Amino acid sequence: MTGPLHLNVRDLTLGPAAPDAFAHAFDGPGDGRALVTFESQQHEANLDLSLSLLSTLGTVLALYPDQGCWDELTVRDDVDPGRTHGVGENRLHVDLVDRDRTPRLIALYCVRSDPAGGGASALSDLHAAVEHLNQAERDLLRRPVFSYFTDHGVHGVGEGMARFPVLPEHLDGREPIRFTSKMLPHLQRGELMDGGAPERVADAFGRLVIAAEAQRSVVRLQPGQCLIFDQWRYAHGRMPLGPGQSELPPGQRRLLKQAYGHRPKAGGGAR
């Protein structure tokens, strides 16, 4: 998979077409993902402008209202390396995968890159990955028999779904692909699903994981860059941080800010 469309913020904020420029680029040549580079390192101003760009696509969310629209993705060496704040690979996934209003938009803004040279952000085109599955595998993953661990205390994303399909009936952008690589070991143990043929289901999901990884591209965000993407189509993840993270003061480790958004439906409402 090729990388995201590169855009300079000056082209998105100057001139009579500026209010629509980002949305047209994002949905057109960007194909649902774009990397915006800011000219200054004034992060607070850049974060505000990033929210303005995100709002041209839809409604900006505050999952934790007391923290505002931006969550901090810090690096900690005392947590599971494969989790959000860990130092290892965070495998490809969709955030809030079980929610009935899974947010469609994600923005990742870089305040500090990893001084040890790691921590690239990964994206994978799930639509392209599904093309590598046969019809029987797709049918298995379209059954509403899957579950996942829900996030608590979040706002604006609806309720947790007791059971859901991994794949929607049609790959037309109207529904998310509810995918997280972290489901695979559970499915292989017969967990997180109801219904028959657990081995066949785990094999089909494993094939999707392999196909998603084959579609993966990475970009190591630099301070003053913002990656915005449609997570109903693109799974995301993090490559391992560089060595020696425990020797770095927390204030020098990689720091990203993350925001979410809904997109309006054609007939009104949000999706």
Coordinates of C-alpha atoms in Angstrom, one line a residue:
M1 CA 0.0 0.0 0.0
T2 CA 1.3 3.5 -0.8
G3 CA 1.6 6.1 1.8
P4 CA -0.8 8.9 2.6
L5 CA -1.3 12.1 0.6
H6 CA 1.2 14.8 1.8
L7 CA -0.3 18.2 2.2
N8 CA 1.2 21.5 3.4
V9 CA -1.1 23.5 5.8
R10 CA -0.4 26.7 3.8
D11 CA -2.3 25.3 0.8
L12 CA -5.2 24.4 3.0
T13 CA -5.6 27.7 4.8
L14 CA -4.9 30.4 2.2
G15 CA -7.1 31.5 -0.8
P16 CA -10.8 31.5 -1.6
A17 CA -11.0 27.7 -1.8
A18 CA -9.3 27.0 1.5
P19 CA -12.4 26.1 3.5
D20 CA -13.1 23.1 1.2
A21 CA -9.5 22.3 0.1
F22 CA -8.8 19.7 2.8
A23 CA -12.1 17.8 2.4
H24 CA -11.6 17.7 -1.4
A25 CA -8.1 16.4 -1.0
F26 CA -8.9 13.9 1.7
D27 CA -11.8 12.3 -0.2
G28 CA -10.3 12.7 -3.7
P29 CA -6.6 12.0 -4.2
G30 CA -6.1 11.2 -0.5
D31 CA -8.5 8.3 -0.7
G32 CA -9.4 8.8 2.9
R33 CA -6.0 9.6 4.4
A34 CA -3.7 12.6 4.5
L35 CA -0.5 13.8 6.2
V36 CA -0.6 17.5 6.9
T37 CA 2.7 19.3 7.7
F38 CA 2.6 22.6 9.6
E39 CA 5.2 25.2 9.1
S40 CA 5.7 26.1 12.7
Q41 CA 6.4 24.2 15.9
Q42 CA 3.7 26.1 17.9
H43 CA 1.9 23.0 18.8
E44 CA -1.1 24.5 20.6
A45 CA -1.9 26.6 17.5
N46 CA -1.3 23.6 15.2
L47 CA -3.6 21.5 17.3
D48 CA -6.4 24.1 17.0
L49 CA -5.9 24.2 13.3
S50 CA -5.9 20.4 13.1
L51 CA -9.3 20.4 14.7
S52 CA -10.5 22.9 12.2
L53 CA -9.3 20.7 9.3
L54 CA -11.0 17.7 11.0
S55 CA -14.2 19.6 11.3
T56 CA -14.4 20.2 7.6
L57 CA -14.9 16.4 7.3
G58 CA -17.4 16.0 10.1
T59 CA -18.1 16.4 13.9
V60 CA -15.2 16.5 16.2
L61 CA -15.6 14.3 19.3
A62 CA -14.5 14.6 22.9
L63 CA -14.4 11.0 24.2
Y64 CA -13.3 12.2 27.6
P65 CA -14.9 15.6 27.9
D66 CA -12.9 16.7 30.9
Q67 CA -9.7 16.3 28.8
G68 CA -11.0 18.2 25.7
C69 CA -10.8 16.8 22.2
W70 CA -7.2 15.6 22.3
D71 CA -6.0 12.5 24.1
E72 CA -2.3 12.1 24.9
L73 CA -0.5 9.0 23.5
T74 CA 2.4 8.9 25.8
V75 CA 5.1 6.1 26.1
R76 CA 5.4 4.1 29.2
D77 CA 7.8 1.2 29.9
D78 CA 5.7 -0.2 32.8
V79 CA 2.7 -1.4 30.7
D80 CA 2.1 -4.2 28.2
P81 CA 4.5 -3.4 25.3
G82 CA 1.7 -4.1 22.7
R83 CA -0.9 -1.7 24.2
T84 CA -1.5 1.9 23.4
H85 CA 1.2 3.4 25.7
G86 CA 3.6 0.5 25.3
V87 CA 7.1 0.4 23.7
G88 CA 6.5 -2.6 21.4
E89 CA 4.4 -3.1 18.2
N90 CA 0.8 -2.2 18.6
R91 CA -0.7 -4.4 16.0
L92 CA -3.2 -3.2 13.4
H93 CA -6.7 -2.5 14.7
V94 CA -9.7 -0.2 14.7
D95 CA -10.4 1.9 17.8
L96 CA -13.7 1.4 19.7
V97 CA -14.3 -1.6 17.5
D98 CA -17.4 -2.8 19.3
R99 CA -19.3 0.5 19.6
D100 CA -22.5 1.0 17.6
R101 CA -21.2 4.5 16.7
T102 CA -17.5 3.6 16.0
P103 CA -15.9 7.0 15.1
R104 CA -14.9 7.2 11.5
L105 CA -12.2 9.8 11.7
I106 CA -8.9 9.8 13.6
A107 CA -6.3 12.5 13.7
L108 CA -2.8 11.9 15.1
Y109 CA -0.6 14.9 15.8
C110 CA 3.0 14.6 16.6
V111 CA 4.4 16.8 19.4
R112 CA 7.6 14.7 19.8
S113 CA 9.0 11.9 17.7
D114 CA 10.9 9.0 19.3
P115 CA 14.5 10.1 19.8
A116 CA 15.5 6.5 19.4
G117 CA 14.2 6.4 15.9
G118 CA 11.2 4.1 16.2
G119 CA 7.4 4.4 16.8
A120 CA 6.3 4.8 13.1
S121 CA 2.5 4.9 12.6
A122 CA 1.1 2.1 10.5
L123 CA -2.0 2.2 8.2
S124 CA -3.5 -0.7 6.3
D125 CA -6.2 -0.6 3.7
L126 CA -8.8 -3.2 4.9
H127 CA -10.8 -3.0 1.8
A128 CA -7.8 -4.2 -0.2
A129 CA -7.1 -6.8 2.4
V130 CA -10.6 -8.3 2.2
E131 CA -10.1 -8.7 -1.6
H132 CA -7.6 -11.5 -0.7
L133 CA -10.3 -13.6 1.1
N134 CA -12.5 -16.1 -0.6
Q135 CA -16.2 -16.0 -0.5
A136 CA -16.5 -18.6 2.3
E137 CA -14.1 -16.7 4.5
R138 CA -16.0 -13.5 3.9
D139 CA -19.3 -15.1 4.7
L140 CA -17.9 -16.4 8.0
L141 CA -16.7 -12.9 9.0
R142 CA -20.0 -11.3 8.1
R143 CA -21.9 -13.3 10.8
P144 CA -22.8 -11.2 13.8
V145 CA -21.2 -13.5 16.3
F146 CA -18.1 -11.7 17.4
S147 CA -17.5 -9.7 20.6
Y148 CA -14.6 -7.7 22.1
F149 CA -13.6 -5.9 25.3
T150 CA -15.4 -2.6 25.5
D151 CA -13.9 0.7 26.6
H152 CA -15.7 2.3 29.5
G153 CA -16.2 6.0 30.3
V154 CA -16.1 7.2 26.7
H155 CA -18.7 9.6 25.3
G156 CA -20.2 10.2 21.9
V157 CA -19.6 6.7 20.4
G158 CA -22.8 4.9 21.4
E159 CA -23.1 1.7 23.3
G160 CA -21.0 -1.4 23.2
M161 CA -22.4 -4.1 21.0
A162 CA -22.8 -7.6 22.5
R163 CA -22.3 -9.2 19.1
F164 CA -21.2 -7.8 15.8
P165 CA -19.9 -8.9 12.4
V166 CA -16.3 -8.2 11.4
L167 CA -17.2 -7.4 7.8
P168 CA -20.2 -5.4 6.7
E169 CA -22.4 -6.8 4.0
H170 CA -21.0 -4.4 1.4
L171 CA -17.6 -2.6 1.3
D172 CA -19.1 0.7 0.2
G173 CA -18.0 2.8 3.1
R174 CA -21.3 2.9 4.8
E175 CA -20.3 0.7 7.7
P176 CA -17.0 0.0 9.5
I177 CA -14.9 -3.1 9.2
R178 CA -14.7 -4.1 12.9
F179 CA -11.2 -5.4 12.9
T180 CA -8.5 -5.7 15.5
S181 CA -5.5 -8.1 15.2
K182 CA -5.7 -8.7 18.9
M183 CA -8.8 -10.8 18.5
L184 CA -6.9 -13.5 16.7
P185 CA -5.4 -15.4 19.7
H186 CA -8.8 -15.3 21.4
L187 CA -10.6 -16.7 18.4
Q188 CA -8.0 -19.4 18.1
R189 CA -8.9 -20.4 21.7
G190 CA -12.6 -20.4 20.8
E191 CA -13.2 -17.1 22.7
L192 CA -15.0 -13.9 21.6
M193 CA -17.5 -15.6 19.3
D194 CA -20.7 -17.6 19.4
G195 CA -21.9 -20.1 16.9
G196 CA -20.4 -23.0 15.1
A197 CA -17.1 -23.7 13.2
P198 CA -14.8 -21.9 15.6
E199 CA -11.7 -23.3 13.9
R200 CA -12.9 -22.1 10.4
V201 CA -13.7 -18.7 11.8
A202 CA -10.3 -18.4 13.4
D203 CA -8.6 -19.4 10.2
A204 CA -10.7 -16.9 8.2
F205 CA -9.8 -14.1 10.6
G206 CA -6.2 -15.1 10.6
R207 CA -6.2 -14.8 6.8
L208 CA -7.6 -11.3 7.2
V209 CA -4.8 -10.4 9.7
I210 CA -2.1 -11.7 7.2
A211 CA -3.7 -9.8 4.3
A212 CA -4.0 -6.6 6.4
E213 CA -0.3 -6.8 7.4
A214 CA 0.6 -7.2 3.7
Q215 CA -1.2 -4.0 2.9
R216 CA 0.5 -2.1 5.7
S217 CA 2.5 1.1 5.1
V218 CA 4.3 3.2 7.7
V219 CA 5.1 6.8 8.3
R220 CA 7.2 8.1 11.1
L221 CA 5.5 11.3 12.1
Q222 CA 7.7 14.3 12.8
P223 CA 6.9 17.2 15.2
G224 CA 4.3 19.5 13.6
Q225 CA 2.8 16.8 11.4
C226 CA -0.8 15.5 11.6
L227 CA -2.1 12.2 10.1
I228 CA -5.8 12.1 9.5
F229 CA -7.5 9.0 8.2
D230 CA -10.8 7.1 7.8
Q231 CA -10.7 4.2 10.2
W232 CA -13.7 2.6 8.7
R233 CA -11.4 1.7 5.9
Y234 CA -7.9 1.9 7.3
A235 CA -6.7 -0.1 10.3
H236 CA -3.9 1.6 12.2
G237 CA -1.1 0.6 14.6
R238 CA 2.3 1.5 15.9
M239 CA 5.7 0.0 15.1
P240 CA 8.1 -0.7 18.0
L241 CA 9.7 2.2 19.7
G242 CA 13.5 2.4 19.5
P243 CA 15.8 0.8 22.1
G244 CA 16.5 2.2 25.5
Q245 CA 13.1 3.8 26.2
S246 CA 13.5 3.2 30.0
E247 CA 16.6 5.4 29.9
L248 CA 14.8 8.3 28.4
P249 CA 13.1 10.8 30.7
P250 CA 9.3 10.7 30.1
G251 CA 9.4 14.3 28.8
Q252 CA 11.7 13.3 26.0
R253 CA 9.8 10.2 24.8
R254 CA 7.5 10.1 21.8
L255 CA 4.3 12.1 22.3
L256 CA 1.3 12.1 20.0
K257 CA -2.1 13.7 20.4
Q258 CA -5.2 11.9 19.1
A259 CA -8.6 13.2 18.2
Y260 CA -11.8 11.5 16.8
G261 CA -14.7 12.5 14.6
H262 CA -17.9 11.3 13.0
R263 CA -18.8 11.9 9.3
P264 CA -22.3 13.0 8.4
K265 CA -24.5 10.6 6.5
A266 CA -25.8 11.5 3.1
G267 CA -29.4 11.8 4.5
G268 CA -28.4 13.6 7.8
G269 CA -27.1 12.4 11.1
A270 CA -23.6 11.1 11.8
R271 CA -21.8 8.0 10.9

